[in-house]
PDB file of C-alpha atoms in Angstrom:
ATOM      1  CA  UNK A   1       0.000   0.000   0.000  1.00  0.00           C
ATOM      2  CA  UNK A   2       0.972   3.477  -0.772  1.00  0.00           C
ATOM      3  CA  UNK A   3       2.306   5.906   2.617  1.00  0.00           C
ATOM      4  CA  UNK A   4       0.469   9.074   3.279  1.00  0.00           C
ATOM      5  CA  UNK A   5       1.662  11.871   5.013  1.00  0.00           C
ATOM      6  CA  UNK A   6      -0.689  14.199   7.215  1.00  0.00           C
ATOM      7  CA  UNK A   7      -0.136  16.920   8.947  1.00  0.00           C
ATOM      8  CA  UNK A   8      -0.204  16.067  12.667  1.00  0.00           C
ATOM      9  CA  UNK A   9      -2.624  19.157  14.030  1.00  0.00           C
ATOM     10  CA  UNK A  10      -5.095  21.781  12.427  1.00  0.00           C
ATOM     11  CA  UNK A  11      -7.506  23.903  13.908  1.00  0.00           C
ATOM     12  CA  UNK A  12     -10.922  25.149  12.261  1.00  0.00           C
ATOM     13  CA  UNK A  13     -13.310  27.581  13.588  1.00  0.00           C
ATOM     14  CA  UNK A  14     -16.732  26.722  14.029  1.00  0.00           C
ATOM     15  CA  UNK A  15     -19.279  26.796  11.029  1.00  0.00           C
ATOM     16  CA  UNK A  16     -16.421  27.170   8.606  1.00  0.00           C
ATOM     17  CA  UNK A  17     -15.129  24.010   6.187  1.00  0.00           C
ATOM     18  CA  UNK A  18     -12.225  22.025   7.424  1.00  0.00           C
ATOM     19  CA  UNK A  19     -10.101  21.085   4.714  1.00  0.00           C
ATOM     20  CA  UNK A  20      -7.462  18.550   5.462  1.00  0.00           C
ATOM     21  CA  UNK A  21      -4.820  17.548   3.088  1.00  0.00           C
ATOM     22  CA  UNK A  22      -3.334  14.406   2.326  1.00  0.00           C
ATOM     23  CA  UNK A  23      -0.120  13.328   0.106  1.00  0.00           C
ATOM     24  CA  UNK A  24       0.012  10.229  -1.191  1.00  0.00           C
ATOM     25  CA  UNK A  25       2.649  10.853  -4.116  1.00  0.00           C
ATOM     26  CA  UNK A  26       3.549   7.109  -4.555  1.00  0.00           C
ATOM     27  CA  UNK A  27       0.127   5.270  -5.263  1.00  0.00           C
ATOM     28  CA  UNK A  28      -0.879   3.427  -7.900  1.00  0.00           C
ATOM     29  CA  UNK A  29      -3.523   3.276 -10.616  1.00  0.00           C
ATOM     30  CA  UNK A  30      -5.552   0.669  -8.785  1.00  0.00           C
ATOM     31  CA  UNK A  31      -5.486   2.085  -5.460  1.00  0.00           C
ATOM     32  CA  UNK A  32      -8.385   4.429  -3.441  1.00  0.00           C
ATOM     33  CA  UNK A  33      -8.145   6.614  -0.823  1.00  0.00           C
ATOM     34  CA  UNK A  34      -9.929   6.186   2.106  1.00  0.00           C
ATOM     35  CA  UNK A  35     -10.614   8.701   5.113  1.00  0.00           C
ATOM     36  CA  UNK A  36     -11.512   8.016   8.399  1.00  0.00           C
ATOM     37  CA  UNK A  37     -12.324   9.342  12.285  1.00  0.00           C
ATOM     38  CA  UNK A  38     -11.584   8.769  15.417  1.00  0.00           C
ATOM     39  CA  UNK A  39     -13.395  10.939  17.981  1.00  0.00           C
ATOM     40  CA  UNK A  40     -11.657  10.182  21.281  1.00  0.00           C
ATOM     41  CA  UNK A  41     -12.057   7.216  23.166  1.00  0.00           C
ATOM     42  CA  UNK A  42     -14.171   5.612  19.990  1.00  0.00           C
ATOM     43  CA  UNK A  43     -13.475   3.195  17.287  1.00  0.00           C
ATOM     44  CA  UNK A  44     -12.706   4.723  13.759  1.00  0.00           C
ATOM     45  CA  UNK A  45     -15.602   5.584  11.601  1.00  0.00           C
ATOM     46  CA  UNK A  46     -15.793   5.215   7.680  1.00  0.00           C
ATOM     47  CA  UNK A  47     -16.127   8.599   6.046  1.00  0.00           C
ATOM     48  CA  UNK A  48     -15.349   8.443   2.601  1.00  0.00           C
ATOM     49  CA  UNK A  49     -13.586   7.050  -0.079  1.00  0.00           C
ATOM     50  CA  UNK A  50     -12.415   7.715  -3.913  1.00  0.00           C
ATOM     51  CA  UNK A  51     -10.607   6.555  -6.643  1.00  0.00           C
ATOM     52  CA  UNK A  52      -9.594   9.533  -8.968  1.00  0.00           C
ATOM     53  CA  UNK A  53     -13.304  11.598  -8.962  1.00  0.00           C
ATOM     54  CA  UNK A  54     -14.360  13.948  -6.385  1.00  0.00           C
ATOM     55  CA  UNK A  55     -16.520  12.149  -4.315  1.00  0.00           C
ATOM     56  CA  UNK A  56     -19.194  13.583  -1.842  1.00  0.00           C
ATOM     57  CA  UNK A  57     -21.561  12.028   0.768  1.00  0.00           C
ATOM     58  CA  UNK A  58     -23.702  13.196   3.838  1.00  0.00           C
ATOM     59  CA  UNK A  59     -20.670  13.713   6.191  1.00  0.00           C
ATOM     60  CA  UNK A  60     -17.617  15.214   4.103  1.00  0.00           C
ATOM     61  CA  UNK A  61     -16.745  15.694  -0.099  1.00  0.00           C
ATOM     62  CA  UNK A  62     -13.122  14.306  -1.273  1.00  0.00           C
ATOM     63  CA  UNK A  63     -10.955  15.716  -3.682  1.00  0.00           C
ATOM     64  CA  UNK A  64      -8.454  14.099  -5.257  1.00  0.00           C
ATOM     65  CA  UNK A  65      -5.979  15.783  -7.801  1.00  0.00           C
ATOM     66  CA  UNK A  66      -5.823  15.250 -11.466  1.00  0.00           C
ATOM     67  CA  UNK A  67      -2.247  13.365 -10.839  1.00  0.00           C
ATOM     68  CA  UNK A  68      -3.562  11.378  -8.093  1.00  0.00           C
ATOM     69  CA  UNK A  69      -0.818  12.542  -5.475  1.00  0.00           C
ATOM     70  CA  UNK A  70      -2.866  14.191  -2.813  1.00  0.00           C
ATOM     71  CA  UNK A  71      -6.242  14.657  -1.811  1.00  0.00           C
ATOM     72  CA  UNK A  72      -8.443  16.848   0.754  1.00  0.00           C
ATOM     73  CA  UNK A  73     -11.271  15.978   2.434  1.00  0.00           C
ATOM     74  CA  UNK A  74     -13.709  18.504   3.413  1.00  0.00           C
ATOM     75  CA  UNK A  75     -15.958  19.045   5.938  1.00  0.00           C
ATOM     76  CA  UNK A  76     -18.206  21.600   4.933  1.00  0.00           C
ATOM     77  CA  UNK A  77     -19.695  23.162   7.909  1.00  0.00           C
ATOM     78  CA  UNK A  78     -17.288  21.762  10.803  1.00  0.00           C
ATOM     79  CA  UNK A  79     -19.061  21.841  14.103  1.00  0.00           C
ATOM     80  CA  UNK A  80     -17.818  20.823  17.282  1.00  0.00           C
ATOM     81  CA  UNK A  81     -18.708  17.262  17.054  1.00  0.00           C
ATOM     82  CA  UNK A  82     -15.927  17.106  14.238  1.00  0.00           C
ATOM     83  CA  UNK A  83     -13.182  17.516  16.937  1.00  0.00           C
ATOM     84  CA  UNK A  84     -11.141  14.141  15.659  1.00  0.00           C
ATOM     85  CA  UNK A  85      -8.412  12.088  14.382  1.00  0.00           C
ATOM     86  CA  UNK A  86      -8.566  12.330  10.136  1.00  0.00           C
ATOM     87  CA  UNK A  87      -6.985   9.169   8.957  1.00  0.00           C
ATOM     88  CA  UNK A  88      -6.069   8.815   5.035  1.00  0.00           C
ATOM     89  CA  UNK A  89      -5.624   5.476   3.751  1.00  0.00           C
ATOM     90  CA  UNK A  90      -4.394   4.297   0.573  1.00  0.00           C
ATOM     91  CA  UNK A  91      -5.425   0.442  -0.672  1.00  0.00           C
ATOM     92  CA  UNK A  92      -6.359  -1.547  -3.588  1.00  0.00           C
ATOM     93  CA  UNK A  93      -9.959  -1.742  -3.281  1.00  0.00           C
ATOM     94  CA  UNK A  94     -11.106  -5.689  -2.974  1.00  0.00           C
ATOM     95  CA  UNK A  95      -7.612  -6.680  -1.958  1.00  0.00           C
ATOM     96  CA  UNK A  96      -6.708  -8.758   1.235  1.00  0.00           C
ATOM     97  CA  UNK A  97      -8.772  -9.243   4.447  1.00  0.00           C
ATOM     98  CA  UNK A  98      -5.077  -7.853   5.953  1.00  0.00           C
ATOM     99  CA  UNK A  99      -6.131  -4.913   7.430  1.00  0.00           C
ATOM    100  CA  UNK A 100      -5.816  -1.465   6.765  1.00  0.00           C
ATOM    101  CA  UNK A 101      -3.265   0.859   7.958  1.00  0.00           C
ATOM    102  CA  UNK A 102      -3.970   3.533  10.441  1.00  0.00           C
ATOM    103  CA  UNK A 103      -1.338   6.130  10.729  1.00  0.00           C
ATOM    104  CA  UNK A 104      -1.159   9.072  13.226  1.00  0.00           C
ATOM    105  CA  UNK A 105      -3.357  11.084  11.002  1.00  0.00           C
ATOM    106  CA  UNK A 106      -4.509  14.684  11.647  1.00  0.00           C
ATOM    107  CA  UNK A 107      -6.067  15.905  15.272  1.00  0.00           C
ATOM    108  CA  UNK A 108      -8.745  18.182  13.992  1.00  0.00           C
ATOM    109  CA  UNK A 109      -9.823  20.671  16.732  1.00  0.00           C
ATOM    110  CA  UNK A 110     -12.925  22.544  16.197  1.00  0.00           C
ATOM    111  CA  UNK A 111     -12.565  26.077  17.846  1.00  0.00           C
ATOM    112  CA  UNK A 112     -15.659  27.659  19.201  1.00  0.00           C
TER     113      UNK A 112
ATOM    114  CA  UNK B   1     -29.560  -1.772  15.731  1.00  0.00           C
ATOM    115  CA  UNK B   2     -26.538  -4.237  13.959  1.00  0.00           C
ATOM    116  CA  UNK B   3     -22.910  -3.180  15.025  1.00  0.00           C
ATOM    117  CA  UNK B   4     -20.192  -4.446  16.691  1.00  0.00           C
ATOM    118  CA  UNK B   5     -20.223  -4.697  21.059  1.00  0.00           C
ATOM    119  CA  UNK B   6     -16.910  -4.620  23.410  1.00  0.00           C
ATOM    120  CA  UNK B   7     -16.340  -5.687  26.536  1.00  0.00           C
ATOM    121  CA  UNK B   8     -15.838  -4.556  29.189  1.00  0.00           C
ATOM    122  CA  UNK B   9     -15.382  -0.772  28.249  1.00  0.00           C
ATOM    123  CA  UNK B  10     -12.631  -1.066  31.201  1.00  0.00           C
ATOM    124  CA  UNK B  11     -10.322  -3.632  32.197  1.00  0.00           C
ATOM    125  CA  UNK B  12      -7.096  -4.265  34.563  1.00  0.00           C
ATOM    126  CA  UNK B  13      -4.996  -7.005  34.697  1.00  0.00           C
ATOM    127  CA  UNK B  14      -2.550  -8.353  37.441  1.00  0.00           C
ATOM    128  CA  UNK B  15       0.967  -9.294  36.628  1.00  0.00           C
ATOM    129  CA  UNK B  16       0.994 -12.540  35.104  1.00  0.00           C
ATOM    130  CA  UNK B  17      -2.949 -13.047  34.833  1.00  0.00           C
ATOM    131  CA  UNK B  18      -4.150 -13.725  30.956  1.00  0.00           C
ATOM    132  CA  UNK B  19      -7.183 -11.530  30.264  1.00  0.00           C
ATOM    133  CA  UNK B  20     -10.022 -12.163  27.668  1.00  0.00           C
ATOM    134  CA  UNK B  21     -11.645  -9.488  25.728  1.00  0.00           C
ATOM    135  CA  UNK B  22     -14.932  -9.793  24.148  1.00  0.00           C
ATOM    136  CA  UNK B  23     -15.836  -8.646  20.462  1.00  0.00           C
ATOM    137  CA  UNK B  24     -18.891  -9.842  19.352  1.00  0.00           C
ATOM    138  CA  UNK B  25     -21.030  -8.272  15.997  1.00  0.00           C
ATOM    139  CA  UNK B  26     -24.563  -9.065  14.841  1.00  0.00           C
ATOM    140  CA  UNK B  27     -23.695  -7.466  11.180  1.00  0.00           C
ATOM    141  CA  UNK B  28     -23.397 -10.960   9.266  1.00  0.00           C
ATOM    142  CA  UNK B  29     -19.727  -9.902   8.385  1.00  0.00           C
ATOM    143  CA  UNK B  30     -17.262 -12.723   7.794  1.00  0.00           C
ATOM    144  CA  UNK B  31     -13.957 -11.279   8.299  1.00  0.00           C
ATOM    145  CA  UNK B  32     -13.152  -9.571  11.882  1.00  0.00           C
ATOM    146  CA  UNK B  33      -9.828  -7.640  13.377  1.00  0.00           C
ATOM    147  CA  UNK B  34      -8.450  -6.644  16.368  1.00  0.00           C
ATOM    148  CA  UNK B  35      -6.481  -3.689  16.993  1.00  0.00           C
ATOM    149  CA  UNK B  36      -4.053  -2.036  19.511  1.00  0.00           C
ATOM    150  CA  UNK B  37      -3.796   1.425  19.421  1.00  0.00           C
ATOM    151  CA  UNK B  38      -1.243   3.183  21.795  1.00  0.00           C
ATOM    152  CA  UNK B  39      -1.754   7.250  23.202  1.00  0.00           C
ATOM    153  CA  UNK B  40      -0.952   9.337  20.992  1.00  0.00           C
ATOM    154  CA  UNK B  41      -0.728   6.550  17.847  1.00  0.00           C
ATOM    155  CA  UNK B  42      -1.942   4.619  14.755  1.00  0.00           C
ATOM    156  CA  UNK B  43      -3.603   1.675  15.038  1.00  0.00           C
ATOM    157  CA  UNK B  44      -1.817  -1.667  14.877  1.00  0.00           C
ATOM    158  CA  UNK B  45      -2.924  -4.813  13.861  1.00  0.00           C
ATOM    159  CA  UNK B  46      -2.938  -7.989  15.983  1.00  0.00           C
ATOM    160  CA  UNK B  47      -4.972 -10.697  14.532  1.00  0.00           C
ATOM    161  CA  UNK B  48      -7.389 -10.655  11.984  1.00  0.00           C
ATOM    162  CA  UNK B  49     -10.405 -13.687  10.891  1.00  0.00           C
ATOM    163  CA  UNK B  50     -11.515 -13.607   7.530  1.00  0.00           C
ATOM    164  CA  UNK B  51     -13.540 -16.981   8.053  1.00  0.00           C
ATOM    165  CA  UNK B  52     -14.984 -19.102  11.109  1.00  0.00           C
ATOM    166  CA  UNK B  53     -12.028 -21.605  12.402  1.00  0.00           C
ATOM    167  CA  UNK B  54      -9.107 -19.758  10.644  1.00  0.00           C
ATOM    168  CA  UNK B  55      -7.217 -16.268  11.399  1.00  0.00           C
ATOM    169  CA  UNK B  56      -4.045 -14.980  10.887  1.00  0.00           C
ATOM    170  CA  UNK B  57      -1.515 -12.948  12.947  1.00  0.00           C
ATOM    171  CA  UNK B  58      -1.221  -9.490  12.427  1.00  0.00           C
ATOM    172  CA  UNK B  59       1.677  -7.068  12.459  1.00  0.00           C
ATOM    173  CA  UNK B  60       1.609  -7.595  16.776  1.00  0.00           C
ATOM    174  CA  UNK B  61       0.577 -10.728  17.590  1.00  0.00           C
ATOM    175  CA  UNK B  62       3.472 -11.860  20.029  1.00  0.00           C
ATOM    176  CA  UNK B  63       1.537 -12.516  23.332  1.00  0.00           C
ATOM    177  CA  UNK B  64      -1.871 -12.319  22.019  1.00  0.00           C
ATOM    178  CA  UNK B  65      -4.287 -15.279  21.415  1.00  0.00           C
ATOM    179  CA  UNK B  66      -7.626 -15.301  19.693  1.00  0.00           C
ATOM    180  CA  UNK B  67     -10.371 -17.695  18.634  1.00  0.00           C
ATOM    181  CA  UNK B  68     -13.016 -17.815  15.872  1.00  0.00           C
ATOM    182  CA  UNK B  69     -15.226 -20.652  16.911  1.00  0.00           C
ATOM    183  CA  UNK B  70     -18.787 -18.570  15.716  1.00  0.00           C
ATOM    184  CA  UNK B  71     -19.195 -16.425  13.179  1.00  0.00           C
ATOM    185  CA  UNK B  72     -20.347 -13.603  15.594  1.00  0.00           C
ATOM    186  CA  UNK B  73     -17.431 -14.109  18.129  1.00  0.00           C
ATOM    187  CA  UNK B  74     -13.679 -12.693  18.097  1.00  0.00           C
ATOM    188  CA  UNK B  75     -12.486 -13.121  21.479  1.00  0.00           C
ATOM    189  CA  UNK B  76      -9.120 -11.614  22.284  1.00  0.00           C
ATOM    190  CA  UNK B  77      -7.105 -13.193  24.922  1.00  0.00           C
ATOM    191  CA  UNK B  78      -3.921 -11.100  26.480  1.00  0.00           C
ATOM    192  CA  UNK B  79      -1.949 -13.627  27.556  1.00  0.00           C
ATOM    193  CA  UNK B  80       0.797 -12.956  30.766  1.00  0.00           C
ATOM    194  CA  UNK B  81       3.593 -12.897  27.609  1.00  0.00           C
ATOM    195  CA  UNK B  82       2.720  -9.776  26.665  1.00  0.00           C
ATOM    196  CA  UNK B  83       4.932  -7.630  28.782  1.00  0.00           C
ATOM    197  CA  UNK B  84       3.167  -3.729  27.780  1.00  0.00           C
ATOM    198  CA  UNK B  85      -0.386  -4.619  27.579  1.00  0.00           C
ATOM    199  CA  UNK B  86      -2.079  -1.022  28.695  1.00  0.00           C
ATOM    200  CA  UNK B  87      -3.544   0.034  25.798  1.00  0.00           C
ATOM    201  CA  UNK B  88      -6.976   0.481  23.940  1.00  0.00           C
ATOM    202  CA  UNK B  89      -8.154  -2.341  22.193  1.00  0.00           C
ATOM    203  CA  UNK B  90     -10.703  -2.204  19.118  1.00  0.00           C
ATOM    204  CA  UNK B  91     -12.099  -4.650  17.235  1.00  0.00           C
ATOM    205  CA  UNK B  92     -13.515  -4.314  13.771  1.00  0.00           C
ATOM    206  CA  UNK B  93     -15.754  -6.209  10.955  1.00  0.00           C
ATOM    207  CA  UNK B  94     -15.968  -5.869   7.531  1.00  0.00           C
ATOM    208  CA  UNK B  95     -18.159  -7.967   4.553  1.00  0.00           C
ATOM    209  CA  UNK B  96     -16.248 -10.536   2.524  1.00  0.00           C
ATOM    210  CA  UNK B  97     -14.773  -8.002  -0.966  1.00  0.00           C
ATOM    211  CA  UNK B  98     -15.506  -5.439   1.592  1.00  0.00           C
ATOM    212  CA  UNK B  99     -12.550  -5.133   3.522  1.00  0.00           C
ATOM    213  CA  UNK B 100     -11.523  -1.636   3.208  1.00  0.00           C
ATOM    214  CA  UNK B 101     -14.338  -0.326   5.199  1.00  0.00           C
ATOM    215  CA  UNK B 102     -14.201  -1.897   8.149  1.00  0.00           C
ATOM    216  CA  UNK B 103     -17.023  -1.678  11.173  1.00  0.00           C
ATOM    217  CA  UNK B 104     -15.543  -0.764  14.881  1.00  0.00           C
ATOM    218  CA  UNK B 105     -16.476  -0.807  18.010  1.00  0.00           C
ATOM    219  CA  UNK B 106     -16.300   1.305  20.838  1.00  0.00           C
ATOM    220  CA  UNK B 107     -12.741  -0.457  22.353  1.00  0.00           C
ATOM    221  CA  UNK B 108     -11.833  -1.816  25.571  1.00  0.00           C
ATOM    222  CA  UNK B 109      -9.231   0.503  27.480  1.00  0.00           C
ATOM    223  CA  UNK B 110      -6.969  -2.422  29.580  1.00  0.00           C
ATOM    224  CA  UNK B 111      -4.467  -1.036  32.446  1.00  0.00           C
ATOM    225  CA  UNK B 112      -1.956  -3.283  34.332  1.00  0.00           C
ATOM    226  CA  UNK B 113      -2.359  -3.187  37.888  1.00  0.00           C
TER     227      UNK B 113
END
């Protein structure tokens, strides 16, 4: 699987879209990116995923570039509930019952 | 409501005791993980089942044991070889083809007394 790099911290202000960037400069034609959250103390929770459209769904819209290289996911109107840990996750989609890798991903703080 | 129940949400353990945590999911799923995740880290994988009566070791499986007698059923057992075990444990499902979005529960947090 292809490495991702994400910043470690951000902060957003309430009400105003969080975007959070993720590089991924090494993955292939076959692989997605996934994003996840961790609120604390919680098991990770699916968000989104995309292979080289934007995607968007009830809880966030992802962006990936025309090269494939990075991505953002957005979160439109960030509330305080939003206060997580943004994982980005790069994997052949239908491959191995292996796992997926969780990095340290991005603490996302929600400011009042 | 389907989804995937830990327990106990809190657990200690005595030097040299082994310790068994419970993962169980109503979601039909075939293939189920478990998961260590350390303050301030990723999350690392231990075992993972993608069938009843077969699993596989993970990245982390040195003194960790786990059965997959029922489909529903992922116990985790932290056995007295495993010399750091404070950490928050999660366990996860996903659908067979499915396996990049995976189902979690709410973890077990076990300390060492």
């Amino acid at each position: 699987d292809a490495k991702t790099t994400q910043p470690p911290s951000m902060d957003c202000a309430e009400g105003r879209a969080a975007n959070l960037p993720c590089n991924h400069s090494t993955i292939s034609g076959n692989e997605y990116v996934y994003w996840y959250r961790q609120i604390h103390s919680q098991g990770p929770q699916y968000i989104i995923h995309g292979l080289k459209n934007n995607e968007t769904n009830e809880m966030a819209s992802l962006i990936i570039t025309e090269d494939r290289k990075s991505s953002t996911l957005i979160l439109p109107h960030a509330t305080l509930r939003d206060t997580a840990v943004y994982y980005c996750i790069v994997r052949v989609a239908g491959g191995g019952a292996d796992g997926l890798t969780f990095g340290k991903g991005t603490h996302l703080i929600i400011q009042p | 409501d389907g989804g995937i129940t830990q327990s106990p949400k809190y657990l200690f353990r005595k030097e040299g005791q082994n310790v068994t945590l419970s993962c169980e999911q109503n979601l039909n799923h075939d293939a189920m993980y478990w998961y260590r995740q350390d303050p301030g880290q990723g999350l690392r994988l231990i075992y993972y089942s993608q069938i009843v009566n077969d699993f596989q070791k993970g990245d982390i499986a040195e003194g960790y044991s786990v059965s997959r007698e029922k489909k529903e059923s992922f116990p985790l057992t932290v056995t007295s070889a495993q010399k750091n075990p404070t950490a928050f444990y999660l366990c996860a499902s996903s659908i067979v083809g499915g396996y990049e979005k995976l189902f979690f529960g709410s973890g077990t947090q076990l300390s060492v007394l």
